[in-house]
PDB file of C-alpha atoms in Angstrom:
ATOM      1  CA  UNK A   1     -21.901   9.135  20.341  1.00 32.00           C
ATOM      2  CA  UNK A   2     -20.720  10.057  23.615  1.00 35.00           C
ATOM      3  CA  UNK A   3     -19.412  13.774  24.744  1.00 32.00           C
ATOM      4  CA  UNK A   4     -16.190  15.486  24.350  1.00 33.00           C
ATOM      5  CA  UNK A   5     -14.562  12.848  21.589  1.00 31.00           C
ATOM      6  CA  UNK A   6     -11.706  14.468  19.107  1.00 32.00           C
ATOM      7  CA  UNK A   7     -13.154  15.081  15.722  1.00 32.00           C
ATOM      8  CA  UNK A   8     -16.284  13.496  17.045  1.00 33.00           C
ATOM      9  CA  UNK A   9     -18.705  15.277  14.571  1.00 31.00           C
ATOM     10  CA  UNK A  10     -17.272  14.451  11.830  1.00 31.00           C
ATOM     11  CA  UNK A  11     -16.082  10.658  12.791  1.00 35.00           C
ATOM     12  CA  UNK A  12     -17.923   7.962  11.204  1.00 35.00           C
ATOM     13  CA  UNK A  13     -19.118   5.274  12.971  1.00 34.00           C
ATOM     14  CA  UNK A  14     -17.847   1.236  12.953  1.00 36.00           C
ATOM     15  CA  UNK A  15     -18.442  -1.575  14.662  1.00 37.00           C
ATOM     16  CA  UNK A  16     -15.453  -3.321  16.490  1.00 37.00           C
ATOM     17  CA  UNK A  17     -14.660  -6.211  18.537  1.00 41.00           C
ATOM     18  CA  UNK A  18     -11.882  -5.984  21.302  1.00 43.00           C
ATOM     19  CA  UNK A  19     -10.200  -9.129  22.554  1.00 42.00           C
ATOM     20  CA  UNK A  20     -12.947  -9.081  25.401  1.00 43.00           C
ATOM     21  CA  UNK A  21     -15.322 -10.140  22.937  1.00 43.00           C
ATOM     22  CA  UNK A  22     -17.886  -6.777  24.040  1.00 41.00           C
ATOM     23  CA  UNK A  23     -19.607  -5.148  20.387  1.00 38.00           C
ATOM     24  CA  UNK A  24     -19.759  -1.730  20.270  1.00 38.00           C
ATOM     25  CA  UNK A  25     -20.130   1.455  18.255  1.00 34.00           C
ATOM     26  CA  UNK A  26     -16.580   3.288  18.227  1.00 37.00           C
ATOM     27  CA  UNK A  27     -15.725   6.846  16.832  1.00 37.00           C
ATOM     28  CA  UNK A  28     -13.517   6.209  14.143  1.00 36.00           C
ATOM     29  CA  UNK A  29     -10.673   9.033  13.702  1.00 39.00           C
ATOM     30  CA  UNK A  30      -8.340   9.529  10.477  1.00 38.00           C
ATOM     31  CA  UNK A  31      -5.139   8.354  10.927  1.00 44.00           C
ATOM     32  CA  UNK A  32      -1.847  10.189  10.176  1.00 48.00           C
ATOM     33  CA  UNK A  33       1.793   8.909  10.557  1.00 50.00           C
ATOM     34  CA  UNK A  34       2.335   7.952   6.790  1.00 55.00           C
ATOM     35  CA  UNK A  35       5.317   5.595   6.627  1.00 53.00           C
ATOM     36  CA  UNK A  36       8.511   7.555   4.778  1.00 54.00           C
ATOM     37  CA  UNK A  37      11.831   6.269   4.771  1.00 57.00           C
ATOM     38  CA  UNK A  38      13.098   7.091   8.120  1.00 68.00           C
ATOM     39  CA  UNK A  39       9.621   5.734   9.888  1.00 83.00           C
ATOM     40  CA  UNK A  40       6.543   6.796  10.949  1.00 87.00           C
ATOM     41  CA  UNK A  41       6.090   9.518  13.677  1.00 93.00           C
ATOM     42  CA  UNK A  42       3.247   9.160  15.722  1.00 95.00           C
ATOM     43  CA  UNK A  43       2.170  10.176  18.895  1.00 97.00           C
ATOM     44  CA  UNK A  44      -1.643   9.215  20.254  1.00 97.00           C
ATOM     45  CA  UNK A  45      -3.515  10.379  23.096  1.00 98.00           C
ATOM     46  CA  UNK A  46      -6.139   9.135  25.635  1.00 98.00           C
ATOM     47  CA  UNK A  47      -7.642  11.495  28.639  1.00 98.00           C
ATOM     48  CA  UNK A  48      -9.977  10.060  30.620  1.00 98.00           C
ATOM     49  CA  UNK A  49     -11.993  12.472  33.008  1.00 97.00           C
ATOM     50  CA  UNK A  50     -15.217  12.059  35.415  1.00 96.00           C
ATOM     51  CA  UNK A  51     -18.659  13.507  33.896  1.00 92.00           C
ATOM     52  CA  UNK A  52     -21.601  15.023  35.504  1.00 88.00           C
ATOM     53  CA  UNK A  53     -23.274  11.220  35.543  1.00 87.00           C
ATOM     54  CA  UNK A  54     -20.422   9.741  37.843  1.00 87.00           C
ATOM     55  CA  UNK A  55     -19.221   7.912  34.979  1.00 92.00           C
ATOM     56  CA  UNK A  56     -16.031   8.820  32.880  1.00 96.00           C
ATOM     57  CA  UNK A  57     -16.204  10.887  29.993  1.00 96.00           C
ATOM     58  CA  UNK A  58     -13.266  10.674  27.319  1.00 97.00           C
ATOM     59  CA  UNK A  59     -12.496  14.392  26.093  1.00 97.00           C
ATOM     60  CA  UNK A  60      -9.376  13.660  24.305  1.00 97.00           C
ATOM     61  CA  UNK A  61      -9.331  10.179  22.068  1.00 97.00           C
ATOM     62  CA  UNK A  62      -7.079  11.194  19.640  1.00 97.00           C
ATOM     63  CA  UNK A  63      -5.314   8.254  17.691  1.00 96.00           C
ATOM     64  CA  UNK A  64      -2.143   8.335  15.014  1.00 95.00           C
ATOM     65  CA  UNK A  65       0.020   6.497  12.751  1.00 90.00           C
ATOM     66  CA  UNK A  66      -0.253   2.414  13.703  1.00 92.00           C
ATOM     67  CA  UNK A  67      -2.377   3.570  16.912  1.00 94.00           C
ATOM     68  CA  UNK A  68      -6.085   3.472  15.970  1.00 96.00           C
ATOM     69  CA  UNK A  69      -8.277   4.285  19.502  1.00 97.00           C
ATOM     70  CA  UNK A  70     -12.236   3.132  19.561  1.00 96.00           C
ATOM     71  CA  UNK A  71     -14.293   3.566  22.247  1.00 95.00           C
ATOM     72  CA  UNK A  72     -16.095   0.797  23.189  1.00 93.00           C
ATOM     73  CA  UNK A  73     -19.100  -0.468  25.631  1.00 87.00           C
ATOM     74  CA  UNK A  74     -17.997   0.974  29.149  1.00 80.00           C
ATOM     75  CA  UNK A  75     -18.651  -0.510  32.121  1.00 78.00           C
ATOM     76  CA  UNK A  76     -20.324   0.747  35.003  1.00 82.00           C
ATOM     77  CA  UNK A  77     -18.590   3.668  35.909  1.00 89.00           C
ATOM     78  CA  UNK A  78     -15.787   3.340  33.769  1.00 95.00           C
ATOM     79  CA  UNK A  79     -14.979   3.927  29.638  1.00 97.00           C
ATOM     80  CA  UNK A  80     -13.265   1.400  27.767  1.00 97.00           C
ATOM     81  CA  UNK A  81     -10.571   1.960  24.869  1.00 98.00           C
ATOM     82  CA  UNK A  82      -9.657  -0.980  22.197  1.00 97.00           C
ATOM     83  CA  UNK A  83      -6.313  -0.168  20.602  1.00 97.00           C
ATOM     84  CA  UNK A  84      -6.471  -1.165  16.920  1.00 95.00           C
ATOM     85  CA  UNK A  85      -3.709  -1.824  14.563  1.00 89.00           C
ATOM     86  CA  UNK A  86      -4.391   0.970  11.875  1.00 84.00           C
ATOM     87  CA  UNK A  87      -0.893  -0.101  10.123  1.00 85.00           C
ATOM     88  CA  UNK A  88       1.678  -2.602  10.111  1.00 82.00           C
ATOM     89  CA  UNK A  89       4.458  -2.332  12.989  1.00 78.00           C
ATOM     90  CA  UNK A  90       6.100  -1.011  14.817  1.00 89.00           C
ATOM     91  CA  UNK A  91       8.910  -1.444  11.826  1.00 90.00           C
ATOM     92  CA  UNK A  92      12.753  -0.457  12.226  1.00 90.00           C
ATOM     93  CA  UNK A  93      12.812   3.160  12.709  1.00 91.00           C
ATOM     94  CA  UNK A  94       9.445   3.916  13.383  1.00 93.00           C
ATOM     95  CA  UNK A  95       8.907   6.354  16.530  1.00 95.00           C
ATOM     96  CA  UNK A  96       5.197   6.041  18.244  1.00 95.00           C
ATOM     97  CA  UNK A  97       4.091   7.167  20.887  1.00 97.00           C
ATOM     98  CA  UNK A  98       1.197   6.941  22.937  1.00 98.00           C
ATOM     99  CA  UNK A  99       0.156   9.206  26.252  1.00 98.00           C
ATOM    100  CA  UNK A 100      -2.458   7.832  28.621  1.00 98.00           C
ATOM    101  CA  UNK A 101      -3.701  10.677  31.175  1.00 98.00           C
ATOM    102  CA  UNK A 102      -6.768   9.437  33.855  1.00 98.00           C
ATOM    103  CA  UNK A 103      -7.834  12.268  35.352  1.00 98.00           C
ATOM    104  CA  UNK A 104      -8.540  12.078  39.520  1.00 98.00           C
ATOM    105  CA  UNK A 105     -12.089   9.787  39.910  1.00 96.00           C
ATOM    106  CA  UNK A 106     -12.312   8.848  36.419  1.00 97.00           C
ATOM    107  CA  UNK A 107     -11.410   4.933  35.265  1.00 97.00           C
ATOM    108  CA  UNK A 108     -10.407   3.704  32.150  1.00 98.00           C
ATOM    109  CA  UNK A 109      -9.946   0.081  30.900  1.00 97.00           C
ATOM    110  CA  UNK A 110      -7.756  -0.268  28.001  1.00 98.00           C
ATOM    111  CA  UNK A 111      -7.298  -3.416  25.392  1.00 97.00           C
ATOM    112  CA  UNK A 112      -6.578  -4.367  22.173  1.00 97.00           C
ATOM    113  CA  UNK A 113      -7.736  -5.856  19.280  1.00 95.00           C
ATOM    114  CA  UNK A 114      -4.425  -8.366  19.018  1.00 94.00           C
ATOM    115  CA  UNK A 115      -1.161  -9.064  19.469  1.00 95.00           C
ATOM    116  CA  UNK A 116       1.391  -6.164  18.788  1.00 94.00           C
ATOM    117  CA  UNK A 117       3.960  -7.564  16.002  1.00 94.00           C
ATOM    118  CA  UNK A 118       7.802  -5.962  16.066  1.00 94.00           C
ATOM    119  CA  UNK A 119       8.479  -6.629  12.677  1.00 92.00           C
ATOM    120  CA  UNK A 120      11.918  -5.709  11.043  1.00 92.00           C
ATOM    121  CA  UNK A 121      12.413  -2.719   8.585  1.00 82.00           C
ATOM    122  CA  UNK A 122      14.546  -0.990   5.728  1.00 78.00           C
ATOM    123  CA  UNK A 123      15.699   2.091   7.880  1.00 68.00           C
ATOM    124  CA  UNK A 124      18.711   0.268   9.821  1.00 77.00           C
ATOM    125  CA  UNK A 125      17.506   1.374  12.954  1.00 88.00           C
ATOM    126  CA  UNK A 126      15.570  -0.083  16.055  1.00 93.00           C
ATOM    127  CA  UNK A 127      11.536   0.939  16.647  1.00 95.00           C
ATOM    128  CA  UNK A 128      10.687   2.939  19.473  1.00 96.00           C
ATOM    129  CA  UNK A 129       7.379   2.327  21.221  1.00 96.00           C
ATOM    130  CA  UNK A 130       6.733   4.853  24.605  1.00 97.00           C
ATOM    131  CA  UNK A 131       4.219   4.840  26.519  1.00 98.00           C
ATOM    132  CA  UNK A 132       3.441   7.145  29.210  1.00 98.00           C
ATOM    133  CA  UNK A 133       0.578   6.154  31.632  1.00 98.00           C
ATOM    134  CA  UNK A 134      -0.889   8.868  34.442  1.00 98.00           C
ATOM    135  CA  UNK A 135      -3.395   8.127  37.023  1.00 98.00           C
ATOM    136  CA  UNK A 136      -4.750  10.674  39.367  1.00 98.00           C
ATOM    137  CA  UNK A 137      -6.048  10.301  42.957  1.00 97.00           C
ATOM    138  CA  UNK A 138      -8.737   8.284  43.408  1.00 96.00           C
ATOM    139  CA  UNK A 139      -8.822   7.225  39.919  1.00 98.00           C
ATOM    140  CA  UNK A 140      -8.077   3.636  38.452  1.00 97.00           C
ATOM    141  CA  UNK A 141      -6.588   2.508  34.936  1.00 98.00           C
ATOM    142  CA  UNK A 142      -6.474  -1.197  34.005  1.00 98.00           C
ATOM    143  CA  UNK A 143      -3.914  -1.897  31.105  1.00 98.00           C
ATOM    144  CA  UNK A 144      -4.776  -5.206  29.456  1.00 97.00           C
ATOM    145  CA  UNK A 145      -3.747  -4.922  25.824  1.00 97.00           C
ATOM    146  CA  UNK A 146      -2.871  -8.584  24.220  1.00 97.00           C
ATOM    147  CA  UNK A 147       1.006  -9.149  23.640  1.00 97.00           C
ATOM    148  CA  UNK A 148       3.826  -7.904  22.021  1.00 96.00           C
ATOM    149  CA  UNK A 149       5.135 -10.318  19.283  1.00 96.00           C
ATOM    150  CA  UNK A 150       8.757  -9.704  18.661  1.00 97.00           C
ATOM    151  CA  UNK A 151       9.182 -11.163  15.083  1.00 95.00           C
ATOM    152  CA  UNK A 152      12.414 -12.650  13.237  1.00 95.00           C
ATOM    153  CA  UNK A 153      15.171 -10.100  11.983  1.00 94.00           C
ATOM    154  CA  UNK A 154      13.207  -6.783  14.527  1.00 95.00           C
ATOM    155  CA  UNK A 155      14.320  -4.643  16.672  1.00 96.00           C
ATOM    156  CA  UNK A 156      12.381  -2.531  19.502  1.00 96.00           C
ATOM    157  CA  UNK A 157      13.343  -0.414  22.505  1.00 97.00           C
ATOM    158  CA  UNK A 158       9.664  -0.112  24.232  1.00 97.00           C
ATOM    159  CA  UNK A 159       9.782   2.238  27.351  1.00 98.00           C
ATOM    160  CA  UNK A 160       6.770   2.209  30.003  1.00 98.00           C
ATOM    161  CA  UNK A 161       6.514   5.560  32.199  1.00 98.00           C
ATOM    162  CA  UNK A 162       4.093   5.004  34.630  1.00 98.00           C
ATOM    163  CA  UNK A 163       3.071   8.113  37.563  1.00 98.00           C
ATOM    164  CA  UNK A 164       0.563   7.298  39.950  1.00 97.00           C
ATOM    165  CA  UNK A 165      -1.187   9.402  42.711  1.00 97.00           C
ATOM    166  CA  UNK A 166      -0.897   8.186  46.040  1.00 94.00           C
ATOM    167  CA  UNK A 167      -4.709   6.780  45.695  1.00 96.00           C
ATOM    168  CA  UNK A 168      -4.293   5.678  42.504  1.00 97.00           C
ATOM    169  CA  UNK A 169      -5.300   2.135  41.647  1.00 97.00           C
ATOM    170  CA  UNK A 170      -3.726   0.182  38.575  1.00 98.00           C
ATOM    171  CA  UNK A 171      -3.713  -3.294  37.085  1.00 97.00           C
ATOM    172  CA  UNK A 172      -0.980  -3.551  34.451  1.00 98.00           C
ATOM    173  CA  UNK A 173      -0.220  -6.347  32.355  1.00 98.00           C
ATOM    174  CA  UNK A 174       2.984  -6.726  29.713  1.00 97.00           C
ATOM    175  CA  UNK A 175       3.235  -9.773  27.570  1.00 98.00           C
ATOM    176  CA  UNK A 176       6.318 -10.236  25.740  1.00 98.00           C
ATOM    177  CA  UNK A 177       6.190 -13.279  22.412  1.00 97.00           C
ATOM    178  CA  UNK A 178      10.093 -14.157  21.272  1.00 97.00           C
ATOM    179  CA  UNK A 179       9.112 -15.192  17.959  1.00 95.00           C
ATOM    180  CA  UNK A 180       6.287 -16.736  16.546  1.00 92.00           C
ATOM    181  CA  UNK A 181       5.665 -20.557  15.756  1.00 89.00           C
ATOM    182  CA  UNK A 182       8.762 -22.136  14.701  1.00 88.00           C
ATOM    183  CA  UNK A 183      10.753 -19.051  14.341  1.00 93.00           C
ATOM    184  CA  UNK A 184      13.627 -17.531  16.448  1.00 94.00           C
ATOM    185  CA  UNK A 185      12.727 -13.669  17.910  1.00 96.00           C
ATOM    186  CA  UNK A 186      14.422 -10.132  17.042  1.00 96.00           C
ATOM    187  CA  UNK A 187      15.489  -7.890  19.580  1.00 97.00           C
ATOM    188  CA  UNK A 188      13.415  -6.466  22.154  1.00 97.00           C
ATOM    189  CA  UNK A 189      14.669  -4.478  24.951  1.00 98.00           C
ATOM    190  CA  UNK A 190      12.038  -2.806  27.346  1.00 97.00           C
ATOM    191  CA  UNK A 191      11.964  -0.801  30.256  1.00 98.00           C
ATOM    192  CA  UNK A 192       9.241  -0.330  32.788  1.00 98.00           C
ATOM    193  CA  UNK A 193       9.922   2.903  35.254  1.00 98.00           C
ATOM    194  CA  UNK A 194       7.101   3.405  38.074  1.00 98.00           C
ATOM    195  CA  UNK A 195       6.777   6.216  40.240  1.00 97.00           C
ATOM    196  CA  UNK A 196       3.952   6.658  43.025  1.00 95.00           C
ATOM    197  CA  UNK A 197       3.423   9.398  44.961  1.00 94.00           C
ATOM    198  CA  UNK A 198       6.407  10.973  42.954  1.00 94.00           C
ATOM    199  CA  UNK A 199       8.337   8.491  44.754  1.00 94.00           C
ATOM    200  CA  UNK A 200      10.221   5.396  43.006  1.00 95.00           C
ATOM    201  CA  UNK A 201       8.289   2.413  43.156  1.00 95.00           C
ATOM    202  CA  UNK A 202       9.495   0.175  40.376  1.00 96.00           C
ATOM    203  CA  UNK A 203      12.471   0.522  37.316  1.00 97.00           C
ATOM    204  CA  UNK A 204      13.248  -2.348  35.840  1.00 95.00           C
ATOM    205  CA  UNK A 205      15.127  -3.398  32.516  1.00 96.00           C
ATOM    206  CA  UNK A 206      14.691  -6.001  29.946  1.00 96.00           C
ATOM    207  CA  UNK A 207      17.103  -7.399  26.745  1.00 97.00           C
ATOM    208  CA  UNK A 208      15.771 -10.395  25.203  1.00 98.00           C
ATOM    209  CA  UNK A 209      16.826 -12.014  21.687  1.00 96.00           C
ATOM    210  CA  UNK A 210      19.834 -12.274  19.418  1.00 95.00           C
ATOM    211  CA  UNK A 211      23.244 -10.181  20.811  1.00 95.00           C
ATOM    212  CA  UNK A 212      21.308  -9.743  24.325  1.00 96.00           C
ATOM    213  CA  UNK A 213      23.807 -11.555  26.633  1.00 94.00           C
ATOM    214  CA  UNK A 214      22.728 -14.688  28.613  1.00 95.00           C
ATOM    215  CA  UNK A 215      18.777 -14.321  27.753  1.00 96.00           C
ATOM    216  CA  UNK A 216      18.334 -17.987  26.762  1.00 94.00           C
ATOM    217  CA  UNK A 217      20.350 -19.439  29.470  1.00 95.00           C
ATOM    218  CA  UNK A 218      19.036 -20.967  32.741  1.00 93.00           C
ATOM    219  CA  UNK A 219      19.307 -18.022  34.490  1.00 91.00           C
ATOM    220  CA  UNK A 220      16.958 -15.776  32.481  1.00 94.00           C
ATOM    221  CA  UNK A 221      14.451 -18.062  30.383  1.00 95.00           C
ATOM    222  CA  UNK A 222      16.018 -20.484  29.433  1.00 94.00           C
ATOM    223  CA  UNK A 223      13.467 -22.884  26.810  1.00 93.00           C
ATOM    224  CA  UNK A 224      10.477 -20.245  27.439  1.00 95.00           C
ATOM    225  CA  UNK A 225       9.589 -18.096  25.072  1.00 96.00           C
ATOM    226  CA  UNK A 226       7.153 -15.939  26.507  1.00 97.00           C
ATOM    227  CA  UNK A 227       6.984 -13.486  29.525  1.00 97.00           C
ATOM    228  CA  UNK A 228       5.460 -10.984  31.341  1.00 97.00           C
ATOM    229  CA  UNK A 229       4.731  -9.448  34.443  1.00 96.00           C
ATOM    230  CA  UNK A 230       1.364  -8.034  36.447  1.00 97.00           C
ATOM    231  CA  UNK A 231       1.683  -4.416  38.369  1.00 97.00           C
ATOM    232  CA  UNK A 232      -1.187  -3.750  41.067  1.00 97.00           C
ATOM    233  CA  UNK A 233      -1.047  -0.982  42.931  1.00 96.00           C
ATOM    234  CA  UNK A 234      -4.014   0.555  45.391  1.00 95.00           C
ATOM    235  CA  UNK A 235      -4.213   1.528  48.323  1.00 93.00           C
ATOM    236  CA  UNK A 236      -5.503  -1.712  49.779  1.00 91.00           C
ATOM    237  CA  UNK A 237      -2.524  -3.104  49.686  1.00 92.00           C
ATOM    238  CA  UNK A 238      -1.473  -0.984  52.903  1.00 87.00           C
ATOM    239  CA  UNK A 239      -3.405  -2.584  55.330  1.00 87.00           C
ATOM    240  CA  UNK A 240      -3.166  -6.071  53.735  1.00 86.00           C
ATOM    241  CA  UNK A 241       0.285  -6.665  52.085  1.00 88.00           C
ATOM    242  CA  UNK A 242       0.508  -9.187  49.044  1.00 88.00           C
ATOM    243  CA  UNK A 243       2.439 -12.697  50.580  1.00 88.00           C
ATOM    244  CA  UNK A 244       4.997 -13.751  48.633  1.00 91.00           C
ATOM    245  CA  UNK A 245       3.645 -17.026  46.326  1.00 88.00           C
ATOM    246  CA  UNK A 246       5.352 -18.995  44.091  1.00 92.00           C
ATOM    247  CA  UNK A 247       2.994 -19.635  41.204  1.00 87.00           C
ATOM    248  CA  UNK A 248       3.634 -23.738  39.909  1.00 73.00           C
ATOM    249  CA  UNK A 249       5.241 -25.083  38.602  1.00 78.00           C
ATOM    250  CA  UNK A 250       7.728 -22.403  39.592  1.00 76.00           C
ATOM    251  CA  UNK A 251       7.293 -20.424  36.753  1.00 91.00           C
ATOM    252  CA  UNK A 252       5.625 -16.918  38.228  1.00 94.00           C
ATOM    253  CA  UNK A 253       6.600 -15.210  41.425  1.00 94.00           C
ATOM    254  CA  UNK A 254       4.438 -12.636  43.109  1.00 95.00           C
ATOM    255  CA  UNK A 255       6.304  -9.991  45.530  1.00 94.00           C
ATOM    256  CA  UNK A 256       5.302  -7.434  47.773  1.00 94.00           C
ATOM    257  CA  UNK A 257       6.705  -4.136  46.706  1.00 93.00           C
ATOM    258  CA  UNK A 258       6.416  -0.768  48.537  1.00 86.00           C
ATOM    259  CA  UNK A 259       3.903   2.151  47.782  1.00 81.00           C
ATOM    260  CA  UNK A 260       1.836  -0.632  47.942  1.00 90.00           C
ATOM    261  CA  UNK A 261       1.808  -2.772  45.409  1.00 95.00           C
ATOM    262  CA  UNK A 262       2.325  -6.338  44.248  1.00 96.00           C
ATOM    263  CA  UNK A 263       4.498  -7.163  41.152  1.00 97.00           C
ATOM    264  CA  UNK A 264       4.320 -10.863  39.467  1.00 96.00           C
ATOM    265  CA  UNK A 265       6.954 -11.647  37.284  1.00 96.00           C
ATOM    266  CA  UNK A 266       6.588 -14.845  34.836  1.00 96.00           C
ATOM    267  CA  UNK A 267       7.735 -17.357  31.694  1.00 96.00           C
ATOM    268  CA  UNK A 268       6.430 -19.692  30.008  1.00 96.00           C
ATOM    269  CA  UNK A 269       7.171 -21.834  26.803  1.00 95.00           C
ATOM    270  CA  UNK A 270       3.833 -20.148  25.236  1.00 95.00           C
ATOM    271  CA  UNK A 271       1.301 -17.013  25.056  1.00 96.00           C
ATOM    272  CA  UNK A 272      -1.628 -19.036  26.680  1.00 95.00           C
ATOM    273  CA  UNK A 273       0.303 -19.895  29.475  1.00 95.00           C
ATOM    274  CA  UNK A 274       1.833 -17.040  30.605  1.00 96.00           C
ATOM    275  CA  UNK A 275      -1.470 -15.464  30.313  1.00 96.00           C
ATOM    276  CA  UNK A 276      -2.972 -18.362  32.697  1.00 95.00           C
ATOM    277  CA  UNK A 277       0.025 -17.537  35.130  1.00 95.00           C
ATOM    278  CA  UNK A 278      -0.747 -13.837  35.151  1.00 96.00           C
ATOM    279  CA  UNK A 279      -4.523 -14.361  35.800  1.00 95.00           C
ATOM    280  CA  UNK A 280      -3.986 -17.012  38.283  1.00 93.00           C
ATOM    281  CA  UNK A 281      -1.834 -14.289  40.305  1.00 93.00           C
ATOM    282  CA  UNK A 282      -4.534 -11.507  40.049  1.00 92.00           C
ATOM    283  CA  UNK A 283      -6.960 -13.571  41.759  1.00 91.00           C
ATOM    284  CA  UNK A 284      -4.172 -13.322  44.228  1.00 88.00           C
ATOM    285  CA  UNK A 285      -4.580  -9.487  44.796  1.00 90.00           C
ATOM    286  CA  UNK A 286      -8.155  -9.160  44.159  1.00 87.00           C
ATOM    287  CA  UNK A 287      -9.450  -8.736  47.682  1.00 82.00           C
ATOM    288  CA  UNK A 288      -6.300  -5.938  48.882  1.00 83.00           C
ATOM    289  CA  UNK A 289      -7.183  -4.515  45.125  1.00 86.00           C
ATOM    290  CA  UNK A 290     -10.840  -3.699  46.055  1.00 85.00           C
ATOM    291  CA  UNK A 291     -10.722  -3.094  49.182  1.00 77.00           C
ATOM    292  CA  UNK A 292     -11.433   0.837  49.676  1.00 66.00           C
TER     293      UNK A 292
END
């Protein structure tokens, strides 16, 4: 087992595969965040730091409620974190919350086991998933969990607070499901705030489903029931600005944005897809990306 892990004595060990198909031997933490009445509370935590090695040690892995965290096979350089659905939801009235911290020159990949599923519950109220995402200077985060299925009769406000250094370097991905096969979604409304530098880069709003106003019409997505969008930001993109593409058949549009990055915005009628369209328009950023 690798340094600095939460509960790491005492964590047994099990074998996991993330959606990237790598096999490795995770730390495996209790849960809390029983489900009462009123929802689960839960609140899980990732800090990702450089070690003595020049790789990145993970000194606080710290998982609860729905949010299970395993380590698994890093890459060079980096550490790698599967989420893992530990319980169903989020359900109506739950509250989770998870708090990613990447500490200057350390990188951290994080994925999933599967999709997310917003699934409807008995406490009258909407979900709340947060996430808070820090990067430091010099440090890089790639956030590539699998989507977020919003499921028949749910509700879910999901907020994403992301604060980057002015080196920072970060590939974010968000992939939103409006039902699944042959059903109509909930409600999802989400939020994505960006800051870089501790300026504004990015704060945009999303409402999506039944008593959102307009969102199937043919000026938000009309047929498509799927979307998502791709954040890169490094500082790469200073020197070589994104260009402005059109992704076809017109479904995906990269932009330039300021601070630098380049944000892609996409639908499609399906999860495969969209995901196509977002990887198409990373190979798009790649060389302003890694360029140091």
């Amino acid at each position: 087992m690798a340094r600095g892990v939460t509960d790491a004595a005492a964590a047994p060990t099990a074998e996991v595969r993330p959606s990237d198909g790598t096999r490795a031997t995770a730390e495996v933490r209790p849960q809390g965040g029983t489900r009462a009445t009123g929802g689960v509370r839960a609140h899980a935590r990732i800090t990702a730091a450089p070690d003595a090695r020049g790789g990145t040690a993970l000194p606080e892995l710290a998982g609860d409620g729905p949010i299970a965290l395993r380590r698994v096979r890093a890459g060079a350089g980096e550490a790698r974190v599967c989420l893992v659905g530990a319980m169903a939801g989020p359900l109506g009235g739950d509250r989770v919350r998870l708090d990613v911290r990447v500490e200057a020159g350390a990188a951290l990949r994080v994925t999933s086991a599967a999709a997310t599923l917003a699934l409807p519950g008995t406490a009258g109220e909407p979900a709340r998933y947060d996430v808070s995402l820090a990067v430091g200077d010099g440090a890089e985060l790639h956030w590539l969990p699998e989507p977020l299925v919003s499921v028949r009769g749910s509700r879910l406000h999901a907020t994403y607070r992301i604060d980057l250094a002015p080196t920072a370097r970060l590939v974010f991905r968000e992939e939103q499901v409006l039902g699944r096969t042959g059903e109509p979604p909930g409600r999802l409304v989400s939020r994505l705030t960006v800051r870089s530098g501790g300026r504004p880069l990015l704060d945009q709003a999303t409402d999506y489903g039944p008593g959102a106003p307009a969102w199937d019409g043919p000026a938000v997505l009309a047929d498509n029931r799927a979307t998502g969008q791709l954040l890169v930001a490094a500082p790469g993109f200073a020197a070589t600005p994104a260009k402005p593409h059109v992704l076809a058949p017109a479904q995906a549009a990269l932009t330039p944005l300021p601070g630098p990055a380049a944000l892609t915005t996409a639908v499609a009628p399906d999860a495969l897809r969209l995901r196509t369209l977002l990887d198409e328009a990373r190979t798009h950023t790649t060389a302003a990306y890694e360029a140091r």
